[in-house]
GROMACS .gro file of N, CA, C and O in nm:
model
  328
    1UNK      N    1  -6.042  -2.231   1.114
    1UNK     CA    2  -5.974  -2.291   1.008
    1UNK      C    3  -5.823  -2.321   1.061
    1UNK      O    4  -5.747  -2.320   1.157
    2UNK      N    5  -5.829  -2.410   0.921
    2UNK     CA    6  -5.614  -2.463   0.926
    2UNK      C    7  -5.565  -2.321   0.812
    2UNK      O    8  -5.657  -2.347   0.692
    3UNK      N    9  -5.425  -2.312   0.865
    3UNK     CA   10  -5.335  -2.279   0.739
    3UNK      C   11  -5.243  -2.381   0.676
    3UNK      O   12  -5.181  -2.467   0.805
    4UNK      N   13  -5.245  -2.329   0.629
    4UNK     CA   14  -5.125  -2.442   0.521
    4UNK      C   15  -4.997  -2.340   0.475
    4UNK      O   16  -4.991  -2.235   0.436
    5UNK      N   17  -4.900  -2.378   0.533
    5UNK     CA   18  -4.758  -2.340   0.512
    5UNK      C   19  -4.686  -2.443   0.364
    5UNK      O   20  -4.619  -2.471   0.432
    6UNK      N   21  -4.674  -2.386   0.258
    6UNK     CA   22  -4.636  -2.487   0.128
    6UNK      C   23  -4.498  -2.503   0.174
    6UNK      O   24  -4.375  -2.394   0.213
    7UNK      N   25  -4.454  -2.609   0.104
    7UNK     CA   26  -4.333  -2.586   0.080
    7UNK      C   27  -4.248  -2.450   0.008
    7UNK      O   28  -4.116  -2.381   0.042
    8UNK      N   29  -4.310  -2.426  -0.079
    8UNK     CA   30  -4.241  -2.297  -0.215
    8UNK      C   31  -4.230  -2.202  -0.123
    8UNK      O   32  -4.162  -2.127  -0.098
    9UNK      N   33  -4.359  -2.148   0.010
    9UNK     CA   34  -4.315  -2.056   0.091
    9UNK      C   35  -4.253  -2.062   0.196
    9UNK      O   36  -4.186  -1.941   0.221
   10UNK      N   37  -4.211  -2.172   0.216
   10UNK     CA   38  -4.072  -2.190   0.326
   10UNK      C   39  -3.954  -2.177   0.255
   10UNK      O   40  -3.842  -2.108   0.349
   11UNK      N   41  -3.903  -2.224   0.190
   11UNK     CA   42  -3.840  -2.187   0.126
   11UNK      C   43  -3.775  -2.056   0.033
   11UNK      O   44  -3.640  -1.974   0.047
   12UNK      N   45  -3.869  -2.037  -0.019
   12UNK     CA   46  -3.882  -1.818  -0.016
   12UNK      C   47  -3.869  -1.736   0.104
   12UNK      O   48  -3.752  -1.635   0.100
   13UNK      N   49  -3.890  -1.759   0.259
   13UNK     CA   50  -3.874  -1.709   0.351
   13UNK      C   51  -3.756  -1.768   0.411
   13UNK      O   52  -3.663  -1.672   0.478
   14UNK      N   53  -3.699  -1.873   0.379
   14UNK     CA   54  -3.556  -1.925   0.425
   14UNK      C   55  -3.489  -1.806   0.364
   14UNK      O   56  -3.326  -1.730   0.359
   15UNK      N   57  -3.492  -1.803   0.169
   15UNK     CA   58  -3.403  -1.745   0.078
   15UNK      C   59  -3.368  -1.606   0.129
   15UNK      O   60  -3.263  -1.566   0.152
   16UNK      N   61  -3.541  -1.586   0.149
   16UNK     CA   62  -3.513  -1.380   0.197
   16UNK      C   63  -3.398  -1.396   0.362
   16UNK      O   64  -3.354  -1.257   0.363
   17UNK      N   65  -3.426  -1.468   0.439
   17UNK     CA   66  -3.389  -1.453   0.572
   17UNK      C   67  -3.212  -1.477   0.554
   17UNK      O   68  -3.168  -1.359   0.607
   18UNK      N   69  -3.217  -1.572   0.477
   18UNK     CA   70  -3.032  -1.590   0.428
   18UNK      C   71  -2.992  -1.498   0.342
   18UNK      O   72  -2.905  -1.406   0.350
   19UNK      N   73  -3.047  -1.392   0.286
   19UNK     CA   74  -3.028  -1.257   0.182
   19UNK      C   75  -3.007  -1.187   0.265
   19UNK      O   76  -2.861  -1.059   0.273
   20UNK      N   77  -3.057  -1.138   0.377
   20UNK     CA   78  -3.036  -1.052   0.428
   20UNK      C   79  -3.011  -1.079   0.545
   20UNK      O   80  -2.867  -0.931   0.605
   21UNK      N   81  -2.940  -1.120   0.596
   21UNK     CA   82  -2.854  -1.180   0.707
   21UNK      C   83  -2.679  -1.189   0.655
   21UNK      O   84  -2.589  -1.117   0.762
   22UNK      N   85  -2.696  -1.254   0.553
   22UNK     CA   86  -2.540  -1.229   0.482
   22UNK      C   87  -2.529  -1.046   0.435
   22UNK      O   88  -2.414  -1.073   0.505
   23UNK      N   89  -2.640  -1.008   0.391
   23UNK     CA   90  -2.638  -0.904   0.343
   23UNK      C   91  -2.529  -0.789   0.495
   23UNK      O   92  -2.454  -0.753   0.412
   24UNK      N   93  -2.609  -0.817   0.588
   24UNK     CA   94  -2.594  -0.734   0.697
   24UNK      C   95  -2.445  -0.786   0.759
   24UNK      O   96  -2.372  -0.736   0.812
   25UNK      N   97  -2.413  -0.922   0.747
   25UNK     CA   98  -2.266  -0.921   0.820
   25UNK      C   99  -2.102  -0.874   0.724
   25UNK      O  100  -2.028  -0.854   0.772
   26UNK      N  101  -2.185  -0.878   0.583
   26UNK     CA  102  -2.114  -0.832   0.472
   26UNK      C  103  -2.096  -0.685   0.530
   26UNK      O  104  -1.982  -0.600   0.545
   27UNK      N  105  -2.177  -0.599   0.585
   27UNK     CA  106  -2.191  -0.464   0.577
   27UNK      C  107  -2.138  -0.416   0.678
   27UNK      O  108  -2.059  -0.342   0.747
   28UNK      N  109  -2.149  -0.518   0.795
   28UNK     CA  110  -2.050  -0.490   0.928
   28UNK      C  111  -1.936  -0.533   0.939
   28UNK      O  112  -1.854  -0.423   0.974
   29UNK      N  113  -1.894  -0.600   0.838
   29UNK     CA  114  -1.801  -0.604   0.830
   29UNK      C  115  -1.709  -0.528   0.740
   29UNK      O  116  -1.534  -0.441   0.754
   30UNK      N  117  -1.748  -0.514   0.668
   30UNK     CA  118  -1.719  -0.327   0.614
   30UNK      C  119  -1.703  -0.206   0.670
   30UNK      O  120  -1.603  -0.148   0.678
   31UNK      N  121  -1.735  -0.212   0.744
   31UNK     CA  122  -1.799  -0.055   0.860
   31UNK      C  123  -1.682  -0.078   0.942
   31UNK      O  124  -1.603  -0.015   0.989
   32UNK      N  125  -1.677  -0.193   0.989
   32UNK     CA  126  -1.497  -0.257   1.059
   32UNK      C  127  -1.396  -0.222   1.038
   32UNK      O  128  -1.320  -0.180   1.129
   33UNK      N  129  -1.373  -0.210   0.878
   33UNK     CA  130  -1.266  -0.226   0.830
   33UNK      C  131  -1.219  -0.037   0.796
   33UNK      O  132  -1.133   0.005   0.812
   34UNK      N  133  -1.319   0.010   0.786
   34UNK     CA  134  -1.326   0.141   0.769
   34UNK      C  135  -1.318   0.220   0.892
   34UNK      O  136  -1.203   0.314   0.885
   35UNK      N  137  -1.361   0.167   0.973
   35UNK     CA  138  -1.341   0.186   1.103
   35UNK      C  139  -1.222   0.194   1.170
   35UNK      O  140  -1.144   0.295   1.188
   36UNK      N  141  -1.173   0.089   1.134
   36UNK     CA  142  -0.975   0.098   1.183
   36UNK      C  143  -0.909   0.135   1.125
   36UNK      O  144  -0.862   0.211   1.138
   37UNK      N  145  -0.893   0.193   0.993
   37UNK     CA  146  -0.851   0.263   0.859
   37UNK      C  147  -0.855   0.451   0.936
   37UNK      O  148  -0.709   0.491   0.928
   38UNK      N  149  -0.962   0.451   0.931
   38UNK     CA  150  -1.016   0.601   1.002
   38UNK      C  151  -0.894   0.585   1.115
   38UNK      O  152  -0.908   0.753   1.155
   39UNK      N  153  -0.919   0.527   1.204
   39UNK     CA  154  -0.883   0.521   1.360
   39UNK      C  155  -0.741   0.507   1.375
   39UNK      O  156  -0.642   0.627   1.361
   40UNK      N  157  -0.667   0.461   1.267
   40UNK     CA  158  -0.534   0.483   1.240
   40UNK      C  159  -0.457   0.606   1.137
   40UNK      O  160  -0.371   0.651   1.197
   41UNK      N  161  -0.566   0.659   1.084
   41UNK     CA  162  -0.561   0.809   0.987
   41UNK      C  163  -0.539   0.922   1.045
   41UNK      O  164  -0.444   0.996   1.110
   42UNK      N  165  -0.671   0.883   1.172
   42UNK     CA  166  -0.701   0.999   1.269
   42UNK      C  167  -0.503   0.989   1.383
   42UNK      O  168  -0.466   1.089   1.384
   43UNK      N  169  -0.532   0.904   1.382
   43UNK     CA  170  -0.385   0.835   1.497
   43UNK      C  171  -0.236   0.929   1.402
   43UNK      O  172  -0.125   1.000   1.489
   44UNK      N  173  -0.227   0.905   1.215
   44UNK     CA  174  -0.113   0.984   1.236
   44UNK      C  175  -0.113   1.096   1.196
   44UNK      O  176  -0.023   1.157   1.203
   45UNK      N  177  -0.238   1.150   1.171
   45UNK     CA  178  -0.221   1.264   1.171
   45UNK      C  179  -0.222   1.341   1.273
   45UNK      O  180  -0.138   1.463   1.317
   46UNK      N  181  -0.268   1.295   1.396
   46UNK     CA  182  -0.292   1.372   1.514
   46UNK      C  183  -0.079   1.358   1.592
   46UNK      O  184  -0.065   1.422   1.735
   47UNK      N  185  -0.071   1.211   1.551
   47UNK     CA  186   0.112   1.237   1.583
   47UNK      C  187   0.219   1.331   1.533
   47UNK      O  188   0.341   1.246   1.514
   48UNK      N  189   0.118   1.413   1.400
   48UNK     CA  190   0.273   1.451   1.324
   48UNK      C  191   0.322   1.391   1.253
   48UNK      O  192   0.392   1.405   1.165
   49UNK      N  193   0.234   1.283   1.184
   49UNK     CA  194   0.313   1.207   1.036
   49UNK      C  195   0.423   1.118   1.140
   49UNK      O  196   0.435   1.000   1.047
   50UNK      N  197   0.416   1.065   1.238
   50UNK     CA  198   0.494   0.950   1.300
   50UNK      C  199   0.411   0.829   1.319
   50UNK      O  200   0.306   0.890   1.400
   51UNK      N  201   0.419   0.690   1.244
   51UNK     CA  202   0.353   0.612   1.259
   51UNK      C  203   0.411   0.541   1.388
   51UNK      O  204   0.488   0.463   1.385
   52UNK      N  205   0.324   0.550   1.513
   52UNK     CA  206   0.362   0.509   1.653
   52UNK      C  207   0.330   0.368   1.642
   52UNK      O  208   0.376   0.298   1.719
   53UNK      N  209   0.242   0.333   1.557
   53UNK     CA  210   0.156   0.202   1.580
   53UNK      C  211   0.270   0.060   1.498
   53UNK      O  212   0.288  -0.051   1.503
   54UNK      N  213   0.361   0.134   1.380
   54UNK     CA  214   0.451   0.077   1.346
   54UNK      C  215   0.597   0.048   1.381
   54UNK      O  216   0.665  -0.030   1.366
   55UNK      N  217   0.649   0.138   1.471
   55UNK     CA  218   0.764   0.179   1.557
   55UNK      C  219   0.721   0.067   1.692
   55UNK      O  220   0.819  -0.004   1.741
   56UNK      N  221   0.596   0.049   1.757
   56UNK     CA  222   0.635  -0.023   1.843
   56UNK      C  223   0.604   0.013   1.962
   56UNK      O  224   0.551  -0.044   2.112
   57UNK      N  225   0.664   0.146   2.001
   57UNK     CA  226   0.671   0.219   2.153
   57UNK      C  227   0.567   0.383   2.038
   57UNK      O  228   0.484   0.338   1.991
   58UNK      N  229   0.566   0.470   2.155
   58UNK     CA  230   0.489   0.563   2.157
   58UNK      C  231   0.492   0.599   1.990
   58UNK      O  232   0.568   0.604   1.935
   59UNK      N  233   0.473   0.743   2.041
   59UNK     CA  234   0.483   0.842   1.874
   59UNK      C  235   0.642   0.925   1.868
   59UNK      O  236   0.613   0.923   1.797
   60UNK      N  237   0.737   0.859   1.992
   60UNK     CA  238   0.919   0.826   1.918
   60UNK      C  239   0.980   0.765   1.827
   60UNK      O  240   0.983   0.642   1.978
   61UNK      N  241   1.024   0.762   1.719
   61UNK     CA  242   1.051   0.595   1.675
   61UNK      C  243   1.217   0.609   1.730
   61UNK      O  244   1.214   0.488   1.750
   62UNK      N  245   1.281   0.706   1.797
   62UNK     CA  246   1.424   0.668   1.813
   62UNK      C  247   1.372   0.586   2.007
   62UNK      O  248   1.488   0.511   2.010
   63UNK      N  249   1.309   0.563   1.988
   63UNK     CA  250   1.290   0.537   2.137
   63UNK      C  251   1.216   0.312   2.090
   63UNK      O  252   1.194   0.241   2.238
   64UNK      N  253   1.178   0.338   1.959
   64UNK     CA  254   1.174   0.158   1.953
   64UNK      C  255   1.264   0.092   1.909
   64UNK      O  256   1.367   0.148   1.953
   65UNK      N  257   1.241  -0.058   1.984
   65UNK     CA  258   1.339  -0.148   1.937
   65UNK      C  259   1.423  -0.151   1.788
   65UNK      O  260   1.390  -0.072   1.701
   66UNK      N  261   1.482  -0.285   1.756
   66UNK     CA  262   1.602  -0.297   1.673
   66UNK      C  263   1.492  -0.356   1.594
   66UNK      O  264   1.500  -0.360   1.403
   67UNK      N  265   1.347  -0.425   1.588
   67UNK     CA  266   1.241  -0.469   1.561
   67UNK      C  267   1.172  -0.364   1.439
   67UNK      O  268   1.131  -0.428   1.386
   68UNK      N  269   1.198  -0.270   1.453
   68UNK     CA  270   1.088  -0.131   1.459
   68UNK      C  271   1.115  -0.093   1.302
   68UNK      O  272   1.221  -0.098   1.249
   69UNK      N  273   0.954  -0.090   1.199
   69UNK     CA  274   1.017  -0.033   1.081
   69UNK      C  275   1.047   0.105   1.053
   69UNK      O  276   1.056   0.193   1.180
   70UNK      N  277   1.171   0.119   0.962
   70UNK     CA  278   1.247   0.244   0.973
   70UNK      C  279   1.184   0.347   0.901
   70UNK      O  280   1.116   0.355   0.823
   71UNK      N  281   1.136   0.459   0.944
   71UNK     CA  282   1.089   0.589   0.916
   71UNK      C  283   1.178   0.677   0.859
   71UNK      O  284   1.221   0.804   0.897
   72UNK      N  285   1.195   0.677   0.735
   72UNK     CA  286   1.259   0.807   0.678
   72UNK      C  287   1.182   0.887   0.621
   72UNK      O  288   1.266   1.038   0.637
   73UNK      N  289   1.097   0.905   0.530
   73UNK     CA  290   1.011   1.020   0.546
   73UNK      C  291   0.915   1.080   0.640
   73UNK      O  292   0.879   0.981   0.689
   74UNK      N  293   0.863   1.187   0.729
   74UNK     CA  294   0.806   1.249   0.792
   74UNK      C  295   0.714   1.319   0.732
   74UNK      O  296   0.763   1.417   0.663
   75UNK      N  297   0.647   1.375   0.797
   75UNK     CA  298   0.483   1.431   0.730
   75UNK      C  299   0.485   1.527   0.786
   75UNK      O  300   0.505   1.517   0.950
   76UNK      N  301   0.481   1.636   0.769
   76UNK     CA  302   0.444   1.809   0.831
   76UNK      C  303   0.301   1.839   0.903
   76UNK      O  304   0.249   1.759   0.827
   77UNK      N  305   0.271   1.900   0.972
   77UNK     CA  306   0.133   1.922   1.045
   77UNK      C  307   0.075   1.944   0.904
   77UNK      O  308  -0.009   1.913   0.936
   78UNK      N  309   0.132   2.059   0.834
   78UNK     CA  310   0.081   2.121   0.770
   78UNK      C  311  -0.001   2.043   0.657
   78UNK      O  312  -0.089   2.077   0.604
   79UNK      N  313   0.081   1.946   0.567
   79UNK     CA  314   0.091   1.850   0.529
   79UNK      C  315  -0.016   1.729   0.527
   79UNK      O  316  -0.120   1.754   0.458
   80UNK      N  317  -0.050   1.763   0.669
   80UNK     CA  318  -0.116   1.624   0.715
   80UNK      C  319  -0.275   1.699   0.720
   80UNK      O  320  -0.402   1.611   0.747
   81UNK      N  321  -0.253   1.820   0.746
   81UNK     CA  322  -0.398   1.898   0.762
   81UNK      C  323  -0.487   1.909   0.608
   81UNK      O  324  -0.569   1.933   0.660
   82UNK      N  325  -0.400   1.907   0.535
   82UNK     CA  326  -0.471   1.901   0.402
   82UNK      C  327  -0.552   1.822   0.356
   82UNK      O  328  -0.560   1.699   0.421
   0.00000   0.00000   0.00000
């Protein structure tokens, strides 16, 4: 026999597919942002509170160039591990 696929069913399937696709895209973006922040926080904890990604050089701010952000407050290892 022949099967019919109504216009209503096709739009319902299109809407369901778009809903799932957009929600997966949003979830993936959120996971990426949270992962990036987690990596930065782990790096801050591992370097003893010296933000090496902000200075432009390694974990030593004194080696940074003139355009680097000044780091007045440092975090002790004990405070970073709490």
